[in-house]
Every structure is written in structure tokens, then in C-alpha cells.
Short mmCIF file of C-alpha atoms and ligand atoms in Angstrom, two decimals:
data_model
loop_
_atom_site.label_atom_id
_atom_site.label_comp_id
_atom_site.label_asym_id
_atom_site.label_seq_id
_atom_site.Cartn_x
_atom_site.Cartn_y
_atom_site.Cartn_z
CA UNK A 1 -73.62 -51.75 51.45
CA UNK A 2 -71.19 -49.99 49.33
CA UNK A 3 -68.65 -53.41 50.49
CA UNK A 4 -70.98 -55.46 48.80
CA UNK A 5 -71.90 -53.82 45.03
CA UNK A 6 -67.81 -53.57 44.70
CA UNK A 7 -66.93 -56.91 45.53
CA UNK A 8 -70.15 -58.73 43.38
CA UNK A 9 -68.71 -55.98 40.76
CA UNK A 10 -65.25 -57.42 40.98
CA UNK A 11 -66.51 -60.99 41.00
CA UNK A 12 -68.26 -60.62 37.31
CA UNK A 13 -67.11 -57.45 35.25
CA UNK A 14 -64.12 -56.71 33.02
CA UNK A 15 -64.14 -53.23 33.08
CA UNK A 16 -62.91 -51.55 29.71
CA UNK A 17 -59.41 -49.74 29.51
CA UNK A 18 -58.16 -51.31 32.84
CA UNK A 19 -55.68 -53.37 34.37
CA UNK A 20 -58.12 -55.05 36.84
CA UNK A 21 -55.30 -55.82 38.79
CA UNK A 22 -55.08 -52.28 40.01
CA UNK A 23 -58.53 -52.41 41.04
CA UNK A 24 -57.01 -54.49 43.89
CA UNK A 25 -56.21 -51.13 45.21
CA UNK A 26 -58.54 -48.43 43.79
CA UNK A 27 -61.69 -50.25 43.85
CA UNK A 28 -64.98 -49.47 41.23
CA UNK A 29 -66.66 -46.33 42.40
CA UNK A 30 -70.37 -47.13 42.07
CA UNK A 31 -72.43 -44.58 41.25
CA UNK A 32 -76.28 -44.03 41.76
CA UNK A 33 -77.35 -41.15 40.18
CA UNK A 34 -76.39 -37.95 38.22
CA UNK A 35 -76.79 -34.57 38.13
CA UNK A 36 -75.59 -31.59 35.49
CA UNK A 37 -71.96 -32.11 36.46
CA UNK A 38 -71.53 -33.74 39.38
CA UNK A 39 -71.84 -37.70 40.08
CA UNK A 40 -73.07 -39.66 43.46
CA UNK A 41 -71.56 -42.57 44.48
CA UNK A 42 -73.90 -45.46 46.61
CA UNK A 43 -72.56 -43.85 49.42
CA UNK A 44 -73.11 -40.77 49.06
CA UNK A 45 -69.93 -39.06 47.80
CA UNK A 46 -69.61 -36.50 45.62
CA UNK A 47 -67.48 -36.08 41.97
CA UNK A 48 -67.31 -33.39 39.72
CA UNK A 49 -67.38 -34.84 36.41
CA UNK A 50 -64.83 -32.82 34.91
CA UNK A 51 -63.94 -35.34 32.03
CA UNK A 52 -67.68 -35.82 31.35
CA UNK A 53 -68.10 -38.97 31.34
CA UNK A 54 -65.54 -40.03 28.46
CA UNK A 55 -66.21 -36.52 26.75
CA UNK A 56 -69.36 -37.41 25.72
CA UNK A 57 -72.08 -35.93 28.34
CA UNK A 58 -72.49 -32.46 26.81
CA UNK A 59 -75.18 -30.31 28.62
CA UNK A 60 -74.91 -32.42 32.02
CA UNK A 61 -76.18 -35.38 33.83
CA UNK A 62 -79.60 -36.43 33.81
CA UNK A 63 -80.90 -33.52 31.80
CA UNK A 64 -84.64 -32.99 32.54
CA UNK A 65 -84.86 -32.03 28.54
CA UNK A 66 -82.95 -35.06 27.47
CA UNK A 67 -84.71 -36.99 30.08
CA UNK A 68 -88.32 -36.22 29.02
CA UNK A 69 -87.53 -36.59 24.84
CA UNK A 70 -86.23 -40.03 25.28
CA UNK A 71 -88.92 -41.18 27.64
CA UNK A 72 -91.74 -39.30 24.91
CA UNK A 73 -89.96 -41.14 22.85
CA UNK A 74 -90.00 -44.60 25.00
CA UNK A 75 -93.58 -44.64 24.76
CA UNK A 76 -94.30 -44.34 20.70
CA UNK A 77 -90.93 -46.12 19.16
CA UNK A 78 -88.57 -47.71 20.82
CA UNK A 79 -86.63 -49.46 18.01
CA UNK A 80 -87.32 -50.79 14.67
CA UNK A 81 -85.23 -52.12 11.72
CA UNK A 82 -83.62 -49.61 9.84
CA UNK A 83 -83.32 -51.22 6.27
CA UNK A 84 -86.27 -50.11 4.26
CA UNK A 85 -87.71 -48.92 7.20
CA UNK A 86 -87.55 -45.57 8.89
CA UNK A 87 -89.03 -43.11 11.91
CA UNK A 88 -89.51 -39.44 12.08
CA UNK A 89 -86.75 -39.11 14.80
CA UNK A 90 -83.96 -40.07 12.29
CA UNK A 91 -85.50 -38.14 9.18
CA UNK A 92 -85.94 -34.64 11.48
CA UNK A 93 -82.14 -35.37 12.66
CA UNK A 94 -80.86 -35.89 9.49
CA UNK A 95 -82.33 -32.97 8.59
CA UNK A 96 -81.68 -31.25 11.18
CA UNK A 97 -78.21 -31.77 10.96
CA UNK A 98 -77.42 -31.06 7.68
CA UNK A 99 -78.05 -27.86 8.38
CA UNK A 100 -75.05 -27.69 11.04
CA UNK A 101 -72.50 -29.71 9.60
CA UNK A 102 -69.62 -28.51 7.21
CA UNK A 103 -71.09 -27.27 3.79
CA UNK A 104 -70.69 -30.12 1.47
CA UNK A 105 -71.38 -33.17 3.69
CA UNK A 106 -75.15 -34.19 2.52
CA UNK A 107 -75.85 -38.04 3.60
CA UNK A 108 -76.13 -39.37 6.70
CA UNK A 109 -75.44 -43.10 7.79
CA UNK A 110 -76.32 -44.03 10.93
CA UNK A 111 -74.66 -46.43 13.17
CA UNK A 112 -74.41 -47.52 17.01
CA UNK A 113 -70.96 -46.64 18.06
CA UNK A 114 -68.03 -44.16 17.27
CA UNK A 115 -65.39 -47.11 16.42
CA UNK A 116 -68.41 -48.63 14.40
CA UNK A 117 -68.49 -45.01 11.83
CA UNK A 118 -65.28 -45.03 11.65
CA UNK A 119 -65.01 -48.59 10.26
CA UNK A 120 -68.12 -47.15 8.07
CA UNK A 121 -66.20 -44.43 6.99
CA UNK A 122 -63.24 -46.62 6.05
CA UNK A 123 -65.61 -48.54 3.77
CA UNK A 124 -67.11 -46.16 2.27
CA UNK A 125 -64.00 -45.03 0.60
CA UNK A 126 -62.10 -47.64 -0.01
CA UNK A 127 -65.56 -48.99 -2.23
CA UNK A 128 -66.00 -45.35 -3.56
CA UNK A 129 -62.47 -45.33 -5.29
CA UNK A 130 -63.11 -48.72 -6.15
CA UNK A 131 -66.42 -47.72 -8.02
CA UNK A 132 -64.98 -44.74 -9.65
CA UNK A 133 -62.05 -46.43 -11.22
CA UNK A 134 -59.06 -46.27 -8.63
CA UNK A 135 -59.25 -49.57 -7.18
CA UNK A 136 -55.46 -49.22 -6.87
CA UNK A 137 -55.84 -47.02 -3.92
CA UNK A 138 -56.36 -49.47 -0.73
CA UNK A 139 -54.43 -47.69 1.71
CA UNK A 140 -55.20 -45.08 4.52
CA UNK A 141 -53.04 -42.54 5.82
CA UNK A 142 -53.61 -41.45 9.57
CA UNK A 143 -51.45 -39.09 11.99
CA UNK A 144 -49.16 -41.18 14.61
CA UNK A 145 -50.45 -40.53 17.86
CA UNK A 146 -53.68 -40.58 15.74
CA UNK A 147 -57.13 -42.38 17.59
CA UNK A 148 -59.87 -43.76 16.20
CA UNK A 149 -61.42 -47.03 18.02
CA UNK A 150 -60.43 -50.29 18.91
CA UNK A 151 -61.93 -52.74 16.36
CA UNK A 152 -59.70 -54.09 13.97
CA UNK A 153 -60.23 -51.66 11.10
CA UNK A 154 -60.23 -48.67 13.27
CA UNK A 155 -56.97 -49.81 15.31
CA UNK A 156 -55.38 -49.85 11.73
CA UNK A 157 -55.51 -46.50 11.26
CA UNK A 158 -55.04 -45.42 15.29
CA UNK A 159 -51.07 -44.97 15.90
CA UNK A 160 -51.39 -45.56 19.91
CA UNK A 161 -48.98 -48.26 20.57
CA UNK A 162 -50.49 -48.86 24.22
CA UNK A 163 -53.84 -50.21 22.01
CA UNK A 164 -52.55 -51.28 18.85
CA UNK A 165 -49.27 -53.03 19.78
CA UNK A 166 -50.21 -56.27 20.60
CA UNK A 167 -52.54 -56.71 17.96
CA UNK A 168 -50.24 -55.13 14.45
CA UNK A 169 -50.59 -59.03 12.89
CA UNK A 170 -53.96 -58.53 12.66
CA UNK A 171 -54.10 -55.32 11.40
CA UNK A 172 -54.20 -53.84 8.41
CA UNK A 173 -50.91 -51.95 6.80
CA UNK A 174 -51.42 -47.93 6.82
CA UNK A 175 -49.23 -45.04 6.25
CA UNK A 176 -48.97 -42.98 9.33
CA UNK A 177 -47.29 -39.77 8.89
CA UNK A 178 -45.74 -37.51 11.60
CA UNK A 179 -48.27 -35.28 13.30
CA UNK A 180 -48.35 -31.80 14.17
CA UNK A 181 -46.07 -31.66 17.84
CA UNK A 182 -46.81 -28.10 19.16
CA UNK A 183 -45.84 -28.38 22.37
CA UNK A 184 -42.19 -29.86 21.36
CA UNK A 185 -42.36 -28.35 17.79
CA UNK A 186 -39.59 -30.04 16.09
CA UNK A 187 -39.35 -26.78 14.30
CA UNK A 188 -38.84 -24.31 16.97
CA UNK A 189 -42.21 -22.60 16.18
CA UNK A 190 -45.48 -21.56 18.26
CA UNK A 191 -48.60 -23.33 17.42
CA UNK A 192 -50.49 -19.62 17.52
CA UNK A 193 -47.99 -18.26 14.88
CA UNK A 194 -46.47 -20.95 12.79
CA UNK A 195 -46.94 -22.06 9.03
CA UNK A 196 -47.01 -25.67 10.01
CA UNK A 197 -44.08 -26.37 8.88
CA UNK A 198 -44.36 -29.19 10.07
CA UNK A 199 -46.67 -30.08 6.97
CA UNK A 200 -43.38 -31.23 4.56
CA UNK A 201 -43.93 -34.40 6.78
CA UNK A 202 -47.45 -35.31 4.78
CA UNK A 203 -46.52 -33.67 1.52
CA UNK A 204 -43.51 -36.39 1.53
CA UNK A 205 -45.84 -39.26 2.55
CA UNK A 206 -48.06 -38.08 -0.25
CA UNK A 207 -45.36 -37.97 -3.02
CA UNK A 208 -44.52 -41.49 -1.94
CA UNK A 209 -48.08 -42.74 -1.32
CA UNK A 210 -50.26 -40.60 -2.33
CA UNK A 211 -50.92 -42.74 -5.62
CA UNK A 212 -52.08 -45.17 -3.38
CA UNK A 213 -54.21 -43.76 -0.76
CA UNK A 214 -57.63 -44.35 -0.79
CA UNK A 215 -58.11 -41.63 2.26
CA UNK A 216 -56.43 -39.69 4.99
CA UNK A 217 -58.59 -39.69 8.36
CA UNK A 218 -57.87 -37.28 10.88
CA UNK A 219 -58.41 -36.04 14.69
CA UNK A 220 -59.41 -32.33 13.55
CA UNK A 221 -57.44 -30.19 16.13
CA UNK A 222 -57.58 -32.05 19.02
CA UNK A 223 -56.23 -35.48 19.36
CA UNK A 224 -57.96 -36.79 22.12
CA UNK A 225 -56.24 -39.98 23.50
CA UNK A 226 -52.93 -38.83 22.43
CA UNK A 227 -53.58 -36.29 25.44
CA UNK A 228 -55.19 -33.54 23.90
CA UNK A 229 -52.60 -32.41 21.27
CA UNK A 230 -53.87 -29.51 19.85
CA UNK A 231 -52.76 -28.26 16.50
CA UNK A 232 -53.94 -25.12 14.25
CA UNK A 233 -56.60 -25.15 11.79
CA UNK A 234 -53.98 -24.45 9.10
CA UNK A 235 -52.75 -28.02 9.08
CA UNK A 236 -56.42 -29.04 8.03
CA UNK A 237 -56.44 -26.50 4.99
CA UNK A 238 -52.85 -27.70 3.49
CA UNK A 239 -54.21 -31.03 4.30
CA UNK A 240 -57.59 -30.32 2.35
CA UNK A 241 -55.62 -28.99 -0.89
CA UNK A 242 -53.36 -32.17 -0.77
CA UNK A 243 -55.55 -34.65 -0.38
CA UNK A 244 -57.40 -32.55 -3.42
CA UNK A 245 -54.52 -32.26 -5.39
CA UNK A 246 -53.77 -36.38 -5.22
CA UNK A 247 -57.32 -37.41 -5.09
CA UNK A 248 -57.58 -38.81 -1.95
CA UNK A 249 -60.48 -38.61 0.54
CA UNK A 250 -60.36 -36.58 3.64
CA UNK A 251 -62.23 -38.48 6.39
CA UNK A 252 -62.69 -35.91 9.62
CA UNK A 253 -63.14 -37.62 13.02
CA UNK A 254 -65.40 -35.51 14.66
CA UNK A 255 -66.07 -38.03 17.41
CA UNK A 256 -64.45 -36.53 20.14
CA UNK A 257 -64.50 -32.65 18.70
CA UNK A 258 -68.32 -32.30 17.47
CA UNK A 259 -70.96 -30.70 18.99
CA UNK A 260 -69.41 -27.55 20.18
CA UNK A 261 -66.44 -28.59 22.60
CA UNK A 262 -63.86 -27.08 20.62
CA UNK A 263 -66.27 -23.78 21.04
CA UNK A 264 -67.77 -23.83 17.38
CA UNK A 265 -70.30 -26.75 16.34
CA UNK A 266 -67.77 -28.60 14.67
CA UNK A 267 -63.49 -28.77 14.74
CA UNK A 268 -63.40 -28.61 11.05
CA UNK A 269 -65.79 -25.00 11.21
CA UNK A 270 -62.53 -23.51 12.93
CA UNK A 271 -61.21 -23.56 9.01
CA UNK A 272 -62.37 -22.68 5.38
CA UNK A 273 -62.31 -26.23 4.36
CA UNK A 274 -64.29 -29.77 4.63
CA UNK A 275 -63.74 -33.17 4.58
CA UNK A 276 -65.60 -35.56 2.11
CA UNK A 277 -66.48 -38.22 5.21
CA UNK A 278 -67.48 -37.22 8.86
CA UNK A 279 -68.20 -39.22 11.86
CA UNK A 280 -70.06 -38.13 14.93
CA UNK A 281 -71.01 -39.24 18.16
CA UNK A 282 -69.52 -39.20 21.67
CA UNK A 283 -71.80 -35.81 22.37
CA UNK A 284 -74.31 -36.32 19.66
CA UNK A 285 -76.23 -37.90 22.02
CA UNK A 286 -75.85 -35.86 25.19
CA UNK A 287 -74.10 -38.66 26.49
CA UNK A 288 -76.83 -40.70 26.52
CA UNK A 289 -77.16 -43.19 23.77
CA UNK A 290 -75.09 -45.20 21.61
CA UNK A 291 -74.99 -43.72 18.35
CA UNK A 292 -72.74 -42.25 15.53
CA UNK A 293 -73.87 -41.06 12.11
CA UNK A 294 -71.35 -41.46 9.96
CA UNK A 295 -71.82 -38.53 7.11
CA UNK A 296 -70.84 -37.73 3.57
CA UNK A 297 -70.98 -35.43 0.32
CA UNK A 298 -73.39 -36.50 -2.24
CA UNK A 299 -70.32 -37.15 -4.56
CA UNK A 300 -69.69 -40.14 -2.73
CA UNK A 301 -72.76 -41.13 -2.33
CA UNK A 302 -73.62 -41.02 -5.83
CA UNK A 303 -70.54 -43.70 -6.71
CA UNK A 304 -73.16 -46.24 -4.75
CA UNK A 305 -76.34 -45.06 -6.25
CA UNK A 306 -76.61 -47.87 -9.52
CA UNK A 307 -79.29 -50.80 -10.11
CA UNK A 308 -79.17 -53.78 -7.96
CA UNK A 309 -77.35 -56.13 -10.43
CA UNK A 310 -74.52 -53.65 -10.57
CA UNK A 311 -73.77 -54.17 -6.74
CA UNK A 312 -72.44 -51.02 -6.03
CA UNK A 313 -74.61 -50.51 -2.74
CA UNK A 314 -72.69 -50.46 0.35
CA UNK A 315 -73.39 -53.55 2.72
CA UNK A 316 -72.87 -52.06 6.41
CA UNK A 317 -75.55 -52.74 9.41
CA UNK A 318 -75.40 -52.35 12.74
CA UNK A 319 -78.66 -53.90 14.25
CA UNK A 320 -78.88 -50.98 16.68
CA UNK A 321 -78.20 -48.52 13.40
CA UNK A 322 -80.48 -45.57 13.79
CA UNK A 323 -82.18 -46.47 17.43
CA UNK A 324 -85.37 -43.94 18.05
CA UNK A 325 -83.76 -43.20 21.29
CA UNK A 326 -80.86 -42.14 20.24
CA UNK A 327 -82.12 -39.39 17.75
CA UNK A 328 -84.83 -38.51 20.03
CA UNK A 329 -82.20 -37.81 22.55
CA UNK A 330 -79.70 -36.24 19.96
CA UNK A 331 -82.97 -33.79 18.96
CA UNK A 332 -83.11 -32.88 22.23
CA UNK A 333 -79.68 -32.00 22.48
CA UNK A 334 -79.90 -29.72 19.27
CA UNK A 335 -82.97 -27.65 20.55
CA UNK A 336 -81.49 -27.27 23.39
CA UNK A 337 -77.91 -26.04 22.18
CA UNK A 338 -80.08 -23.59 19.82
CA UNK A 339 -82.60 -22.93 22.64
CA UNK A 340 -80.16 -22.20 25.35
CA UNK A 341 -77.13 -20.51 23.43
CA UNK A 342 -75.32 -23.32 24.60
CA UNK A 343 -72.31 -22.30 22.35
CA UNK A 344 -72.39 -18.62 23.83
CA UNK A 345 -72.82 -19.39 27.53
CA UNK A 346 -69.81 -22.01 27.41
CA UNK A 347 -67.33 -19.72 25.40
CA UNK A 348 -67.77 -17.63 28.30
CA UNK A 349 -67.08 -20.19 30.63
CA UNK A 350 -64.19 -21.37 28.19
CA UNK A 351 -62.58 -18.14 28.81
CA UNK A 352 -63.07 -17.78 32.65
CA UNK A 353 -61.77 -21.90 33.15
CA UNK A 354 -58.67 -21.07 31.01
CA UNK A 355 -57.53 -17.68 33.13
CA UNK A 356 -58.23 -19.46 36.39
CA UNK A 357 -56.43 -22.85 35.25
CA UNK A 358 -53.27 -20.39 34.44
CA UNK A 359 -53.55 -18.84 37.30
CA UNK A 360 -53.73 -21.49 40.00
CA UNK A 361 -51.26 -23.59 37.84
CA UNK A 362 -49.44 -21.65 35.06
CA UNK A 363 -46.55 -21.16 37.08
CA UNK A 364 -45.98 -24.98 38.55
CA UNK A 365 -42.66 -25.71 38.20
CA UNK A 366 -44.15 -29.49 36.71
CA UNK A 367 -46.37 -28.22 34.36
CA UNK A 368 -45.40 -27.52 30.97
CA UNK A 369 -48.39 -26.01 29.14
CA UNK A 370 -52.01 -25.65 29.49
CA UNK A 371 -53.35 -26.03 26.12
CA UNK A 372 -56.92 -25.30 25.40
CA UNK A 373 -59.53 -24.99 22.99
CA UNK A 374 -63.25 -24.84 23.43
CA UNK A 375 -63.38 -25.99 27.37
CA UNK A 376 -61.17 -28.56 26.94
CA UNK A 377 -57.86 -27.71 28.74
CA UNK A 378 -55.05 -30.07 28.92
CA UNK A 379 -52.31 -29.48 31.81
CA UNK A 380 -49.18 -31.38 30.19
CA UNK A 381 -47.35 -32.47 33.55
CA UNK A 382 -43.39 -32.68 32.51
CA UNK A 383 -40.08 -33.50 34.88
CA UNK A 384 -38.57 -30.49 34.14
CA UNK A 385 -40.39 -27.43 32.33
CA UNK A 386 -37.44 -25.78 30.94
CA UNK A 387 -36.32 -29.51 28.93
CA UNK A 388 -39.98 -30.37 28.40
CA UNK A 389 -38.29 -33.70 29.85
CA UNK A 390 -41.24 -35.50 30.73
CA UNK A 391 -41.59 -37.82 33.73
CA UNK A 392 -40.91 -41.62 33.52
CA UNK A 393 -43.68 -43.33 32.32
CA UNK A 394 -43.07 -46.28 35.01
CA UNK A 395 -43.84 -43.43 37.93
CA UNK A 396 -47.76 -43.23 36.45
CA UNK A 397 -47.59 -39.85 38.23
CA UNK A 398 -51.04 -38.85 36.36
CA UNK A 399 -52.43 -42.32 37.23
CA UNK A 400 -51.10 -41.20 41.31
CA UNK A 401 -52.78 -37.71 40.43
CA UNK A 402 -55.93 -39.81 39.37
CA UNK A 403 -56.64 -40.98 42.56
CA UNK A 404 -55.49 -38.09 44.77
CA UNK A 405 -58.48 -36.11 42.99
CA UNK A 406 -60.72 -39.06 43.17
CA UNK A 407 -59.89 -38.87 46.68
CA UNK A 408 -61.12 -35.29 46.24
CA UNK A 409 -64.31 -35.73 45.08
CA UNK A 410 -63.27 -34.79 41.45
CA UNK A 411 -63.20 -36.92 38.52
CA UNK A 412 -59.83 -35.87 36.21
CA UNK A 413 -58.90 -39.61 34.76
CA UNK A 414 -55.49 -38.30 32.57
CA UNK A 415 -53.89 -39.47 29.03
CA UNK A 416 -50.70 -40.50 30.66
CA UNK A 417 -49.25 -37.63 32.17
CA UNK A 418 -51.79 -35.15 30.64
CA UNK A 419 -54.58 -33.78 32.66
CA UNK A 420 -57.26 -32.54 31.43
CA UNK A 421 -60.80 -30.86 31.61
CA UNK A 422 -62.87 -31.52 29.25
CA UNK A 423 -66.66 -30.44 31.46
CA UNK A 424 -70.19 -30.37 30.03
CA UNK A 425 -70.99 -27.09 28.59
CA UNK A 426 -73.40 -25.91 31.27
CA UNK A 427 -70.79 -26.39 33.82
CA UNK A 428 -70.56 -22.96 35.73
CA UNK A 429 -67.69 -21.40 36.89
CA UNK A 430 -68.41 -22.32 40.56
CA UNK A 431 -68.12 -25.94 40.35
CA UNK A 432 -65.02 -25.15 38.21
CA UNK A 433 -63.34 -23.10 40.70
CA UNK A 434 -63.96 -26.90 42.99
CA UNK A 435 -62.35 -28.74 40.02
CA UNK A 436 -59.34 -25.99 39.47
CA UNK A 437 -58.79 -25.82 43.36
CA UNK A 438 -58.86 -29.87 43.92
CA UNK A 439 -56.77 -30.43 40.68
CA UNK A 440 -54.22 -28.17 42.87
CA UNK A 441 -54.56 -29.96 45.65
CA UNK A 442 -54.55 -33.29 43.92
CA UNK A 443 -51.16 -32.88 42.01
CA UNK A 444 -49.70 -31.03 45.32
CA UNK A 445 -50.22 -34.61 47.02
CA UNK A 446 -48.44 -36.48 44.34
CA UNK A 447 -45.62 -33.95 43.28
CA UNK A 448 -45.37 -31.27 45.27
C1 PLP B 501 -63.99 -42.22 21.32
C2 PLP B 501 -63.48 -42.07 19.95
C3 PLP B 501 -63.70 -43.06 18.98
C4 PLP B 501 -64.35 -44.39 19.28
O1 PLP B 501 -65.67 -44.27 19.68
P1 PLP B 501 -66.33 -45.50 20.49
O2 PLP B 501 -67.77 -45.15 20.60
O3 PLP B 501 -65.63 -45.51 21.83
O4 PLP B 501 -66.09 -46.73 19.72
C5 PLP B 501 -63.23 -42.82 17.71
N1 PLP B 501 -62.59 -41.69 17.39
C6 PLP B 501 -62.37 -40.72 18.30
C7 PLP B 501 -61.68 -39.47 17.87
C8 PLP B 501 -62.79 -40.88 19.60
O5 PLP B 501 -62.52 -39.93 20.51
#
């Protein structure tokens, strides 16, 4: 059975992210159903989803809530234009939602994918300084080791040479300054303790571009692909008063971070600041629709707002933009974050899954910190822990880990060398106590 879906699977699909060639050895897993955290393959084994499902399943698999509001939902709407047009599940989620993101951000524009808001986002300012007399800033500033998507416009401002490399003629020219490195602070400091000194970087990169910058997007906190580099809300403050100071826009992607899995709603709440652009999705959904909403203050929204013959509007559609299913489904999510305490229950859980991570692996001699925030704990797998050396990339030693846990019954897919858990919210602490004690087992096997 299983013999067959793997090899008709191999004989048509291009799986995303993969060299297919390695598929040779560590075939597809096909799964047939879900349930809260775990997965089941057509065979019948077992994974904990520990990575939920590319960080976007937030209260579990197959949700009976989520379930039900989509297929309510299935049976009234299922999609319709979204140009002049409109549906109750989009107004109540706008509405909704303005209630929970960062005070300031006031419009919401919806698309069908997280790369797809960010290109929004991009947009949107360049056109805004355009329309309010700068169109001499064209530029974007991002973080290296910064992430963001993988069309064109979002590669642009992504710093990951293993997605961008390849395709920098195509791409356009950005500023990327250095990014906050707590784990090898250049500085000698502690990420709990420092000033971010670190921050001279940007202000430098402002005095020399600054001029010319239409915006400055950022990972708030965590950057996710860059394997989970964490970094303190202070860097997000300095950044808000500079970007202030030069008038540049602050664009905050919340793709990864939103919806409570750095343990408050959003990354940016963890400071006293907000951006002027946000964009959402990954969890928005629950995991279970494409969607992203793409959301801003009513300052910039106001630099669009003219008569027709001015053409100031801003000409973005996704044909998906807005899908009934999707907001019915993010709804659900809401009521049941507000219903549930969702937020409460997990920071509880946060706390447990970080003191039992330390203590089944603080002490490895090849692991060099377990960050965390929220429930997302990264286990930074180094050579030698004293040098922070790290291992040779040609070794794929996470990649080895990989499928040791797979082998497990626990899905941990790393960034490189970094693994991570980053679990639904409901998860409870037994299943995690499976995850922590496979993990162990898992990098045992591989080294030691
Ligand atoms: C996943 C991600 C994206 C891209 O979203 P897609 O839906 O995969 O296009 C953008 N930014 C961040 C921070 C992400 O984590």
C-alpha cells in the first residue's frame, strides 16, 4: 500500500524546499489524518508534530472548532470576488482584529499567502512615499539573515543566501544591515541584559541610507529561517525611533511570530512601540487556509484615499484575496484563543517545555544554547560549546538528526544545525515529555 502512494508520489510531485534527490533515501511520509498534535502516516505510524506543520497549525490538528466553522461556512459562501464585493466573515475579522493588533495599525488588506503580504506590504510603501512627496526613497532595508518569502520582491529583502543566491540578478538592490547575533554577540554581551549595542550597525546604515529608504521590514524577535535567532524587544524600540527620526516606514513581519507563539498575541506587543505595516498569516488561520492580511495605520492609508483620475489607489489582487474559508476559519481560531485562554494555558506549558528541554539537554556537550520564547525553543547544535565552533555544514548533522527522530515517530525538521520546537499551543506536557525524550534519543544516534 504505503509502496505504492510513495512511488506514484515520486513519479509526479516536486516537493517544495527539497533536494528530491535525497528522497532517494528518505522517502515522502504520507500522511492520512491528523489529530491535535500528532500526525498518522498511511501506515499507521505515529509523529508528534513538534514543528507544527511549518509553524502555522496553532491549536492542533483537525480541530473539531475549526473543523465545524469552515464547513458552516462551506455551506453559505464559499468564495466570491473581493473587489467591490464583500462577506460578513472578512468584515467581523477585520473587526475583530483590530481590536488585537498593535495600537495604531487600522486597515486591513487581505491576501492569499504570507510571501504574497509581504510583496503587499512592499508596495504599499514604496507608493505611499511616492504619494506624499518622497519618491526619492525606493529602497528597503532588511536584517541579513532576515526571511520573508520566496517571490521575487520578497527574496529582495530576505538575506538567506541558500534561497536568494542563485537568483541576486533578478532581484532587486536592498540595504541589509547586520542583525542582532545573541548567541555570538560580537559585543561580548547577554541578550537578557544588553543595550543592543549592537544597534550602531543600523544607525550607520541609516546615516548612509536612510535618505533613501522607503522602509525597514523586520522579523520581530524571532527570525525564523535563520534558525530561530532571538533578539530583545529593545532592538525594535531604537529601531522604531530611527526609522521615526529619518522618516522611513517600519514594516513588522508578523508571519511567523503572530498569534501568540512568542507567548503574547503579537512579537511587536513584547515592546512599547508599532510598526506602520504588518503582515499576518502562517497561524492566522489555524493552519488551515491560505491567507495573510496584510495591515496598516490609517496614515498610510489615507496617502491612497483621492478621486479616481488622481490614481493614487493601490492596484494589488490576489484572486483568492479574502477567501470565506479562510476568515471563517481564522474566527474560529480567535474565539477559541479568547474562549479557551489559549495564551494562559500555553505560557504554562512554555515554562514546563523550557525546564525540561534544559534539563534533558542543557548540559550536552554539542549543544550550545536553548533559546526560547513563547514555546518556541531552539537547541543550537555547535562542534564545540566552549568556541561556539559550529559543525561543518557538509556533515548536515541536523539533516542526520532529522531522520533519526523521524525514525522516532517525532517530527523536528531543523534550520541547519538548529533544532527546534515550535508545537501547537494546546500541546500538553505529556506528548512533550515524548518529543523532549526522542529529541534525546534522536541526536544521541547521530552525535553521541
Ligand atoms: C513563512 C514566512 C513567510 C512566507 O510565507 P508563505 O506563506 O510561505 O509565502 C514570510 N515571512 C516570514 C517571517 C515567514 O516565516
Amino acid at each position: 500500500m504505503k509502496e505504492n502512494w510513495v512511488d506514484t508520489d515520486l513519479q509526479y510531485i516536486w516537493h517544495p524546499c527539497s533536494q528530491m534527490k535525497d528522497y532517494e533515501t528518505l522517502k515522502p511520509i504520507v500522511i492520512e489524518r491528523g489529530e491535535g498534535s500528532m500526525l498518522y502516516d498511511v501506515d499507521g505510524n505515529e509523529y508528534i508534530d513538534i514543528i507544527s506543520s511549518w509553524w502555522c497549525n496553532l491549536l492542533g490538528h483537525c480541530n473539531p472548532r475549526i473543523n465545524e466553522a469552515i464547513k458552516k461556512q462551506l455551506d453559505t459562501l464559499e468564495h466570491v470576488i473581493f473587489a467591490n464585493l464583500s462577506h460578513k466573515p472578512a468584515i467581523t475579522l477585520a473587526q475583530r482584529l483590530s481590536t488585537l493588533v498593535p495600537q495604531g495599525l487600522a486597515k486591513f488588506h487581505f491576501n492569499d499567502n504570507g510571501s504574497g503580504a509581504v510583496e503587499a506590504a512592499l508596495k504599499m510603501a514604496f507608493q505611499y512615499q511616492y504619494q506624499t512627496g518622497h519618491p526619492e526613497r525606493q529602497k528597503f532595508m532588511c536584517l541579513s539573515e532576515g526571511y520573508h518569502g520566496e517571490t521575487i520582491g520578497a527574496l529582495s529583502v530576505g538575506s538567506m543566501d541558500l534561497f536568494a543566491k542563485i537568483y541576486k540578478p533578478m532581484l532587486m538592490e536592498t540595504v541589509h544591515t547586520e542583525a542582532p547575533d545573541c548567541y555570538r554577540c560580537p559585543y561580548g554581551q547577554q541578550r537578557d541584559t544588553c543595550q543592543c549595542e549592537c544597534f550602531v550597525k543600523a544607525e550607520e546604515d541609516f546615516a548612509k541610507y536612510g535618505h533613501e529608504l522607503a522602509a525597514v521590514i523586520v522579523e520581530p524577535l524571532v527570525q525564523g529561517c535563520a534558525g530561530m535567532r532571538m533578539y530583545p524587544p529593545l532592538y525594535l524600540e531604537k529601531l522604531r525611533k530611527l526609522c521615526d527620526a529619518y522618516g522611513v516606514l517600519l514594516i513588522a513581519d508578523e508571519i511567523a511570530t503572530g498569534f501568540g507563539r512568542t507567548g503574547k498575541m503579537f512579537a511587536f506587543d513584547h515592546t512599547s512601540v508599532s510598526p506602520d505595516i504588518m503582515t499576518v498569516s502562517k497561524a492566522l488561520t489555524g493552519g488551515y487556509m491560505p491567507m495573510s492580511i496584510t495591515i496598516v495605520t490609517q496614515d498610510i492609508y489615507d496617502a491612497f484615499y483621492a478621486d479616481y483620475g488622481e490614481y493614487k489607489a493601490f492596484m494589488h489582487s490576489h484572486t483568492y484575496a479574502g477567501n470565506p474559508l479562510g476568515c471563517a476559519a481564522a474566527l474560529a481560531v480567535l474565539d477559541i484563543m479568547e474562549e479557551d485562554r489559549v495564551l494562559d494555558t500555553a505560557a504554562e506549558t512554555a515554562t514546563y517545555l523550557h525546564e525540561q528541554l534544559n534539563a534533558a539537554l542543557g548540559n550536552h556537550p554539542h549543544v550550545g544554547e536553548i533559546r526560547h520564547i513563547g514555546l518556541i525553543n531552539a537547541i543550537e547544535l555547535v562542534k564545540d560549546r566552549g568556541t561556539k565552533e559550529a559543525f561543518d555544514s557538509k556533515q548536515r548533522t541536523g539533516y542526520q538528526i532529522y531522520k533519526a527522530a523521524l525514525d522516532r515517530g517525532l517530527l523536528l525538521r531543523p534550520l541547519g544545525d538548529v533544532l527546534y520546537f515550535n508545537p501547537a499551543l494546546t500541546i500538553d506536557k505529556k506528548t512533550l515529555d515524548r518529543a523532549i525524550a526522542k529529541t534525546v534519543e534522536a541526536i544521541g544516534a547521530v552525535i553521541g
